[in-house]
């Protein structure tokens, strides 16, 4: 597969900025509420926050 190396359009940049803001706001809200967040890092699911579960099993149970 060949990836295009064209710069993103102005519309794409606006969308990316809006998504980044929405994610930052959601993570900040979770932090203030003391809730953990679930993220994708290094090709795996990661739980972050003070009450995050230590492990994750495939059925979603703790």
mmCIF file of C-alpha atoms in Angstrom:
data_model
loop_
_atom_site.group_PDB
_atom_site.id
_atom_site.type_symbol
_atom_site.label_atom_id
_atom_site.label_comp_id
_atom_site.label_asym_id
_atom_site.label_seq_id
_atom_site.Cartn_x
_atom_site.Cartn_y
_atom_site.Cartn_z
ATOM 1 C CA UNK A 1 0.000 0.000 0.000
ATOM 2 C CA UNK A 2 1.290 3.442 -0.903
ATOM 3 C CA UNK A 3 0.583 6.324 1.476
ATOM 4 C CA UNK A 4 0.047 9.797 0.082
ATOM 5 C CA UNK A 5 2.440 12.430 1.386
ATOM 6 C CA UNK A 6 0.192 15.377 0.662
ATOM 7 C CA UNK A 7 -0.225 17.847 3.516
ATOM 8 C CA UNK A 8 -3.576 17.573 5.309
ATOM 9 C CA UNK A 9 -6.332 19.859 4.096
ATOM 10 C CA UNK A 10 -7.446 22.843 6.147
ATOM 11 C CA UNK A 11 -10.685 20.980 6.952
ATOM 12 C CA UNK A 12 -8.709 17.949 8.179
ATOM 13 C CA UNK A 13 -6.576 20.177 10.383
ATOM 14 C CA UNK A 14 -9.692 21.777 11.909
ATOM 15 C CA UNK A 15 -11.208 18.342 12.577
ATOM 16 C CA UNK A 16 -7.962 17.071 14.148
ATOM 17 C CA UNK A 17 -7.758 20.117 16.413
ATOM 18 C CA UNK A 18 -11.378 19.655 17.524
ATOM 19 C CA UNK A 19 -10.800 15.955 18.265
ATOM 20 C CA UNK A 20 -7.638 16.704 20.253
ATOM 21 C CA UNK A 21 -9.528 19.298 22.318
ATOM 22 C CA UNK A 22 -12.427 16.915 22.961
ATOM 23 C CA UNK A 23 -10.076 14.169 24.112
ATOM 24 C CA UNK A 24 -8.128 16.533 26.360
ATOM 25 C CA UNK A 25 -11.376 17.811 27.910
ATOM 26 C CA UNK A 26 -12.683 14.284 28.513
ATOM 27 C CA UNK A 27 -9.420 13.154 30.128
ATOM 28 C CA UNK A 28 -9.314 16.262 32.323
ATOM 29 C CA UNK A 29 -12.905 15.662 33.440
ATOM 30 C CA UNK A 30 -12.073 12.045 34.342
ATOM 31 C CA UNK A 31 -9.000 13.220 36.259
ATOM 32 C CA UNK A 32 -11.035 15.751 38.255
ATOM 33 C CA UNK A 33 -13.657 13.100 39.061
ATOM 34 C CA UNK A 34 -10.963 10.648 40.134
ATOM 35 C CA UNK A 35 -11.892 8.167 37.426
ATOM 36 C CA UNK A 36 -9.469 6.078 35.433
ATOM 37 C CA UNK A 37 -9.117 6.293 31.665
ATOM 38 C CA UNK A 38 -8.646 3.477 29.177
ATOM 39 C CA UNK A 39 -6.122 4.167 26.424
ATOM 40 C CA UNK A 40 -4.263 2.386 23.659
ATOM 41 C CA UNK A 41 -0.463 2.531 24.116
ATOM 42 C CA UNK A 42 2.297 0.429 22.622
ATOM 43 C CA UNK A 43 -0.189 -1.879 20.884
ATOM 44 C CA UNK A 44 -2.122 -2.717 24.055
ATOM 45 C CA UNK A 45 -4.913 -1.442 26.288
ATOM 46 C CA UNK A 46 -3.673 0.601 29.263
ATOM 47 C CA UNK A 47 -5.651 1.782 32.303
ATOM 48 C CA UNK A 48 -4.480 5.063 33.839
ATOM 49 C CA UNK A 49 -5.641 6.803 36.966
ATOM 50 C CA UNK A 50 -5.760 6.384 40.742
ATOM 51 C CA UNK A 51 -8.514 3.730 40.705
ATOM 52 C CA UNK A 52 -7.366 1.917 37.558
ATOM 53 C CA UNK A 53 -7.585 -1.879 37.675
ATOM 54 C CA UNK A 54 -4.238 -3.683 37.882
ATOM 55 C CA UNK A 55 -5.052 -6.212 35.179
ATOM 56 C CA UNK A 56 -7.458 -6.607 32.306
ATOM 57 C CA UNK A 57 -9.031 -9.850 31.212
ATOM 58 C CA UNK A 58 -10.762 -10.430 27.904
ATOM 59 C CA UNK A 59 -14.328 -10.427 29.292
ATOM 60 C CA UNK A 60 -13.851 -6.943 30.755
ATOM 61 C CA UNK A 61 -14.137 -8.198 34.341
ATOM 62 C CA UNK A 62 -11.840 -6.992 37.094
#
